Tab-separated table of C-alpha atoms and ligand atoms in Angstrom:
chain	number	residue	atom	x	y	z
A	1	MET	CA	61.477	127.088	200.010
A	2	ASN	CA	59.248	127.231	197.387
A	3	LEU	CA	55.645	128.628	197.526
A	4	ASN	CA	53.802	125.435	197.938
A	5	GLU	CA	56.287	123.830	200.753
A	6	LEU	CA	55.913	127.647	202.519
A	7	ILE	CA	52.192	127.208	202.121
A	8	ASN	CA	52.305	123.125	203.735
A	9	TYR	CA	54.105	124.020	206.367
A	10	LEU	CA	52.345	127.380	207.149
A	11	ASN	CA	49.177	126.212	207.004
A	12	GLY	CA	49.949	123.238	209.557
A	13	LYS	CA	51.696	125.464	212.205
A	14	TYR	CA	48.926	128.816	211.731
A	15	ASN	CA	46.116	126.943	210.056
A	16	ILE	CA	46.346	129.863	207.197
A	17	SER	CA	44.864	129.766	204.029
A	18	ARG	CA	46.564	129.565	200.889
A	19	LEU	CA	44.736	133.161	200.374
A	20	ASN	CA	46.018	134.834	202.970
A	21	ILE	CA	49.598	133.611	203.157
A	22	ILE	CA	49.305	134.394	199.159
A	23	LYS	CA	47.868	138.272	200.093
A	24	LYS	CA	50.762	138.934	202.748
A	25	LEU	CA	53.487	137.009	200.568
A	26	SER	CA	52.519	139.800	197.462
A	27	MET	CA	53.032	142.591	200.177
A	28	ILE	CA	55.987	141.164	201.575
A	29	GLU	CA	57.563	141.259	198.166
A	30	LYS	CA	55.823	144.366	197.324
A	31	LYS	CA	54.654	141.557	194.229
A	32	ASP	CA	51.081	141.751	192.348
A	33	ILE	CA	48.726	139.095	193.521
A	34	ILE	CA	49.089	136.976	190.474
A	35	GLU	CA	52.829	135.824	190.625
A	36	TYR	CA	51.624	134.048	192.988
A	37	MET	CA	48.620	132.361	191.881
A	38	PHE	CA	49.372	129.969	189.269
A	39	SER	CA	53.057	129.159	189.616
A	40	ASP	CA	55.687	127.760	192.652
A	41	PRO	CA	58.407	130.855	193.101
A	42	PHE	CA	61.141	130.603	195.410
A	43	ILE	CA	60.842	132.812	198.974
A	44	SER	CA	63.920	133.472	199.931
A	45	GLU	CA	64.818	132.534	203.820
A	46	LYS	CA	64.858	136.510	205.043
A	47	ASN	CA	61.125	136.717	203.660
A	48	VAL	CA	59.994	133.760	204.805
A	49	GLU	CA	60.516	134.486	208.508
A	50	LYS	CA	59.293	137.913	208.086
A	51	LEU	CA	55.914	135.508	206.637
A	52	GLU	CA	55.948	134.336	209.955
A	53	LYS	CA	56.697	137.253	212.033
A	54	ASN	CA	53.107	138.639	210.357
A	55	ILE	CA	51.785	135.816	211.422
A	56	LYS	CA	52.242	136.712	215.045
A	57	GLY	CA	51.232	139.715	214.988
A	58	TYR	CA	53.982	141.918	214.206
A	59	PRO	CA	52.837	144.995	211.882
A	60	ILE	CA	52.853	144.323	208.051
A	61	GLU	CA	53.702	147.894	207.738
A	62	TYR	CA	56.437	147.790	210.004
A	63	LEU	CA	57.975	144.857	208.194
A	64	VAL	CA	57.532	146.759	204.798
A	65	ASN	CA	58.458	149.774	206.278
A	66	GLU	CA	54.829	151.671	203.629
A	67	VAL	CA	52.024	152.755	204.134
A	68	GLN	CA	49.592	154.707	201.577
A	69	PHE	CA	48.264	157.471	203.400
A	70	LEU	CA	45.520	159.763	200.851
A	71	ASN	CA	47.618	159.317	197.489
A	72	ASN	CA	51.268	159.437	199.004
A	73	ILE	CA	53.995	156.805	199.642
A	74	PHE	CA	55.088	157.138	203.744
A	75	TYR	CA	58.483	155.522	205.626
A	76	ILE	CA	57.423	153.815	208.740
A	77	ASP	CA	58.957	151.890	211.200
A	78	GLU	CA	58.617	151.535	215.336
A	79	ARG	CA	59.946	155.084	215.692
A	80	VAL	CA	55.991	156.172	214.847
A	81	LEU	CA	52.388	155.783	215.073
A	82	ILE	CA	51.097	153.299	212.426
A	83	PRO	CA	48.771	156.203	209.955
A	84	ARG	CA	45.554	154.789	210.484
A	85	VAL	CA	42.575	154.587	207.444
A	86	GLU	CA	41.130	157.579	210.086
A	87	THR	CA	43.539	160.802	209.711
A	88	GLU	CA	42.456	160.578	206.096
A	89	ASP	CA	39.079	161.891	207.169
A	90	LEU	CA	40.754	163.694	209.365
A	91	VAL	CA	43.001	166.017	206.563
A	92	LEU	CA	39.829	165.744	204.017
A	93	ILE	CA	37.840	167.782	207.409
A	94	ALA	CA	41.271	169.812	207.010
A	95	LYS	CA	41.181	170.941	203.842
A	96	LYS	CA	37.864	171.442	203.341
A	97	ILE	CA	38.391	174.062	206.374
A	98	ILE	CA	41.452	175.147	205.256
A	99	GLU	CA	39.767	175.949	201.643
A	100	GLU	CA	36.684	177.388	203.318
A	101	LYS	CA	38.395	179.650	206.015
A	102	ASN	CA	41.563	182.775	205.209
A	103	ILE	CA	44.173	180.519	207.162
A	104	LYS	CA	47.335	180.452	206.455
A	105	LYS	CA	49.677	178.979	208.643
A	106	ILE	CA	49.150	176.065	209.821
A	107	LEU	CA	50.540	173.351	212.729
A	108	ASP	CA	51.064	170.163	212.618
A	109	LEU	CA	51.490	169.212	216.478
A	110	GLY	CA	52.242	165.620	217.241
A	111	THR	CA	53.346	164.716	213.001
A	112	GLY	CA	54.646	161.460	213.928
A	113	SER	CA	55.790	160.403	210.120
A	114	GLY	CA	54.677	163.376	209.017
A	115	VAL	CA	51.194	161.981	207.019
A	116	ILE	CA	48.878	164.956	208.483
A	117	ALA	CA	51.668	168.010	208.056
A	118	ILE	CA	53.132	166.262	204.418
A	119	THR	CA	50.110	165.868	202.852
A	120	LEU	CA	48.509	168.823	203.202
A	121	LYS	CA	52.099	170.105	202.169
A	122	LYS	CA	50.987	169.081	198.746
A	123	PHE	CA	47.191	169.811	198.670
A	124	PHE	CA	48.432	173.693	199.916
A	125	PRO	CA	51.692	173.928	198.495
A	126	ASP	CA	51.694	177.634	199.129
A	127	ILE	CA	50.260	177.755	202.966
A	128	GLU	CA	52.975	177.679	205.755
A	129	ILE	CA	52.890	173.887	207.244
A	130	ILE	CA	55.163	173.595	209.767
A	131	ALA	CA	55.428	170.275	212.360
A	132	SER	CA	56.810	169.034	215.896
A	133	ASP	CA	56.738	165.816	217.871
A	134	ILE	CA	57.943	164.948	221.263
A	135	SER	CA	59.769	162.129	220.333
A	136	PHE	CA	63.547	163.162	218.490
A	137	GLU	CA	62.900	159.963	216.621
A	138	ALA	CA	59.761	160.665	215.459
A	139	LEU	CA	61.194	164.038	213.705
A	140	GLU	CA	63.969	161.849	211.666
A	141	VAL	CA	61.217	159.499	209.905
A	142	PHE	CA	59.457	162.250	209.321
A	143	LYS	CA	62.050	164.774	207.595
A	144	LYS	CA	62.761	160.759	205.400
A	145	ASN	CA	59.272	161.169	205.081
A	146	CYS	CA	59.518	165.250	203.714
A	147	LYS	CA	62.146	164.323	201.418
A	148	LYS	CA	60.523	160.902	200.159
A	149	ASN	CA	57.478	163.421	198.975
A	150	ASN	CA	59.979	166.148	198.270
A	151	VAL	CA	58.095	168.809	200.746
A	152	ASN	CA	59.591	171.152	202.687
A	153	ILE	CA	58.228	172.207	205.680
A	154	LYS	CA	60.276	173.187	209.723
A	155	SER	CA	59.725	170.837	212.356
A	156	TYR	CA	59.940	171.258	215.858
A	157	LEU	CA	61.593	169.341	218.844
A	158	GLY	CA	59.576	169.780	221.857
A	159	SER	CA	56.216	168.804	224.227
A	160	TYR	CA	53.111	170.627	223.780
A	161	LEU	CA	53.463	173.851	222.445
A	162	GLU	CA	56.719	174.821	223.879
A	163	PRO	CA	58.597	175.187	221.453
A	164	PHE	CA	56.182	177.891	219.644
A	165	LEU	CA	56.466	180.106	223.249
A	166	LYS	CA	57.448	183.212	221.692
A	167	GLU	CA	55.993	182.383	218.067
A	168	HIS	CA	52.633	181.765	218.405
A	169	GLU	CA	50.542	183.883	216.922
A	170	GLN	CA	50.844	183.368	213.431
A	171	ILE	CA	49.266	180.123	213.783
A	172	ASP	CA	45.462	180.134	212.038
A	173	LEU	CA	45.223	176.421	212.897
A	174	ILE	CA	46.480	173.994	215.198
A	175	ILE	CA	45.431	170.257	213.893
A	176	SER	CA	46.985	167.102	215.985
A	177	ASN	CA	46.315	162.887	216.570
A	178	PRO	CA	47.210	162.889	219.388
A	179	PRO	CA	48.060	159.894	222.374
A	180	TYR	CA	44.598	159.416	223.389
A	181	VAL	CA	44.189	155.410	223.927
A	182	GLU	CA	43.325	154.384	228.162
A	183	GLU	CA	46.509	153.005	229.714
A	184	GLU	CA	44.293	150.118	230.758
A	185	TYR	CA	45.110	148.739	227.142
A	186	LYS	CA	48.982	148.600	227.612
A	187	ASN	CA	50.526	145.573	227.212
A	188	LYS	CA	46.998	144.211	226.423
A	189	ASN	CA	46.253	145.335	222.339
A	190	GLU	CA	47.727	143.306	220.072
A	191	THR	CA	48.257	145.607	217.438
A	192	LEU	CA	49.287	148.833	219.742
A	193	LYS	CA	51.932	146.977	221.355
A	194	TYR	CA	54.692	147.816	219.075
A	195	GLU	CA	53.898	150.918	218.152
A	196	PRO	CA	55.758	153.836	220.416
A	197	ASP	CA	53.748	154.699	223.587
A	198	ILE	CA	54.178	158.294	224.240
A	199	ALA	CA	52.262	157.487	220.751
A	200	LEU	CA	49.065	156.290	221.686
A	201	PHE	CA	48.891	156.622	225.584
A	202	ALA	CA	46.651	159.409	227.349
A	203	GLY	CA	46.461	158.815	231.094
A	204	LYS	CA	43.814	156.978	232.632
A	205	ASP	CA	40.884	158.391	230.603
A	206	GLY	CA	43.285	159.030	227.405
A	207	GLN	CA	42.315	162.678	228.036
A	208	ASN	CA	45.380	163.880	229.680
A	209	PHE	CA	46.955	165.412	226.572
A	210	TYR	CA	43.747	167.585	225.591
A	211	ARG	CA	43.727	168.098	229.053
A	212	LYS	CA	46.944	169.556	229.965
A	213	LEU	CA	46.817	171.785	226.697
A	214	ILE	CA	43.686	173.391	227.714
A	215	ASN	CA	45.603	173.699	230.684
A	216	LYS	CA	48.485	174.754	230.574
A	217	TYR	CA	48.153	176.191	226.922
A	218	TYR	CA	44.730	177.813	227.283
A	219	ASP	CA	46.388	181.644	225.821
A	220	LEU	CA	48.180	180.136	223.479
A	221	ILE	CA	44.997	178.182	221.666
A	222	LYS	CA	42.347	180.446	222.619
A	223	ASN	CA	42.140	182.100	219.159
A	224	LYS	CA	43.178	179.433	217.026
A	225	THR	CA	41.060	177.439	214.756
A	226	LEU	CA	41.659	173.826	216.269
A	227	LEU	CA	40.913	170.440	214.734
A	228	PHE	CA	41.639	166.836	216.393
A	229	GLU	CA	42.082	162.709	216.221
A	230	THR	CA	40.208	161.139	219.169
A	231	THR	CA	38.353	157.780	219.764
A	232	GLU	CA	34.833	157.325	219.581
A	233	PHE	CA	34.327	156.340	222.837
A	234	ASN	CA	35.811	159.411	224.694
A	235	VAL	CA	34.885	162.168	221.247
A	236	LEU	CA	32.059	163.602	224.322
A	237	LYS	CA	34.919	163.710	227.058
A	238	THR	CA	37.595	165.122	224.515
A	239	TYR	CA	34.626	167.670	223.732
A	240	ASP	CA	33.907	168.804	227.378
A	241	LEU	CA	37.868	169.724	227.856
A	242	ILE	CA	38.132	171.555	224.139
A	243	ASP	CA	34.575	173.215	224.717
A	244	LYS	CA	36.372	175.201	227.627
A	245	LEU	CA	37.631	177.265	224.977
A	246	SER	CA	35.682	180.508	224.243
A	247	GLY	CA	34.151	179.559	220.141
A	248	LYS	CA	32.564	177.042	218.748
A	249	THR	CA	33.037	173.633	218.651
A	250	GLU	CA	31.775	170.496	216.680
A	251	ILE	CA	32.425	167.144	216.422
A	252	LYS	CA	32.940	165.690	212.989
A	253	LYS	CA	31.769	162.706	211.936
A	254	ASP	CA	34.336	160.050	210.089
A	255	SER	CA	33.635	158.200	206.964
A	256	PHE	CA	32.076	155.231	208.080
A	257	GLY	CA	29.624	157.982	209.848
A	258	ILE	CA	31.718	157.706	213.353
A	259	GLU	CA	31.908	160.379	215.507
A	260	ARG	CA	35.743	161.006	216.425
A	261	PHE	CA	37.545	164.404	215.011
A	262	ILE	CA	36.293	167.687	217.336
A	263	TYR	CA	36.806	171.464	215.368
A	264	HIS	CA	37.037	174.324	217.794
A	265	TYR	CA	36.623	177.906	216.031
A	266	LYS	CA	35.705	181.318	216.936
A	267	ASN	CA	32.583	182.243	215.844
A	268	SER	CA	33.340	185.175	214.027
A	269	HIS	CA	35.319	182.642	212.184
A	270	LYS	CA	31.924	180.788	210.980
A	271	ASP	CA	30.551	182.561	208.661
B	1	SAM	C1	49.013	159.473	217.667
B	1	SAM	S1	50.674	159.512	217.238
B	1	SAM	C2	50.206	160.329	215.839
B	1	SAM	C3	51.324	160.110	214.956
B	1	SAM	C4	50.795	161.368	213.424
B	1	SAM	N1	50.118	162.428	213.052
B	1	SAM	C5	49.199	160.430	212.448
B	1	SAM	O1	48.599	161.214	212.668
B	1	SAM	O2	49.510	159.556	212.500
B	1	SAM	C6	50.828	160.761	218.331
B	1	SAM	C7	52.054	161.393	218.313
B	1	SAM	O3	52.349	163.218	218.989
B	1	SAM	C8	53.165	162.906	219.916
B	1	SAM	N2	53.937	163.071	221.374
B	1	SAM	C9	52.994	162.664	222.133
B	1	SAM	N3	53.017	163.903	223.414
B	1	SAM	C10	53.492	164.898	222.564
B	1	SAM	C11	53.857	166.177	223.623
B	1	SAM	N4	53.308	166.314	224.599
B	1	SAM	N5	53.944	167.467	222.711
B	1	SAM	C12	54.486	166.822	221.093
B	1	SAM	N6	53.652	165.659	220.647
B	1	SAM	C13	54.040	164.658	221.623
B	1	SAM	C14	54.075	161.210	219.650
B	1	SAM	O4	55.640	161.180	220.062
B	1	SAM	C15	53.169	160.801	218.516
B	1	SAM	O5	54.391	160.910	217.218
C-alpha cells in the first residue's frame, strides 16, 4: 500500500498523527524522514505489519534490531534489555573514574547486549575488560556486538561472581546495571513486558540483586571500586546496602540531575 493510503488507514484505526507515522516508518525503513514528506512511496506489507505492531506497543528497538549507545551502534533483540539513555551516563561516570584512578581491570556484571563493556573498551583499548551474564542468550547478543564493534572482550556465563571465585583479585572495578525493578511491575508496565524478566525484576523491593551480592560475595567485592545503576525511586535502599561495605559510598546523579548511581570506593582510592 502507498503511504497516503496507509496514513488514512492507521489514522482511522488508532488516531495517530501523520508525522508520528512518518517518524516511525523512517526508523523501520532506515530512511531519512524527508523521503516521506513530499511523496507517496510504496510501503511493503512487512513494514506495514511492523509499524502496526509498534503502534500497539511493541518496542521499535526490537523491530529494527538496533540502538545507538553513545557513539556506537548495537544489535539488540528480545534476548536482551533495550539499553537506556541513563546507562550512557553510567558509562560516562565510569570513564571519569577510570581516568582518575589506577584501574587496570574492569568487570561488567550482567552485560546483556554489552553496551557498557564494549563502549568502555572503545574508550580504553588498553584496559582489560571482561563481561559476564547469567543468560546464555544474552551472551550470544553480546558476542555479536563485540564483532560488530571490532572489540575483543572475554565473556563468562554465570550468576553474580560465581565465574570469578578463583580469579577475582585482579578486578579493580565492577560496573553493573543489574535487574532492579520491583516484582509488582511485572505484566503491568507496557514497555517492560517484551524485555527478559531476568534483566528487569529483583524481588518485592527491587533490591534482591544487590542484597545477594552484598550478603554472598562480601569478601570478593569489599576491596573493589563499584559503580552501579539503580532506580531513582530506590536509590537510598541500594545506597544502604552498598554502604555496608567498608569504604565510602556516594550517590551520583544522571544528566537530568536525578540521583541514580551508586559509587563505592576504598577511602585510600579517593585521593
Ligand atoms: C538491566 S540488564 C542490563 C543489560 C546491559 N548491561 C545494559 O545496561 O543495557 C541486567 C542484565 O543482568 C543479567 N543478570 C540478571 N541476573 C544476573 C545474575 N545473577 N548474574 C549475572 N547476570 C545477571 C541479565 O541477564 C541482564 O542481561
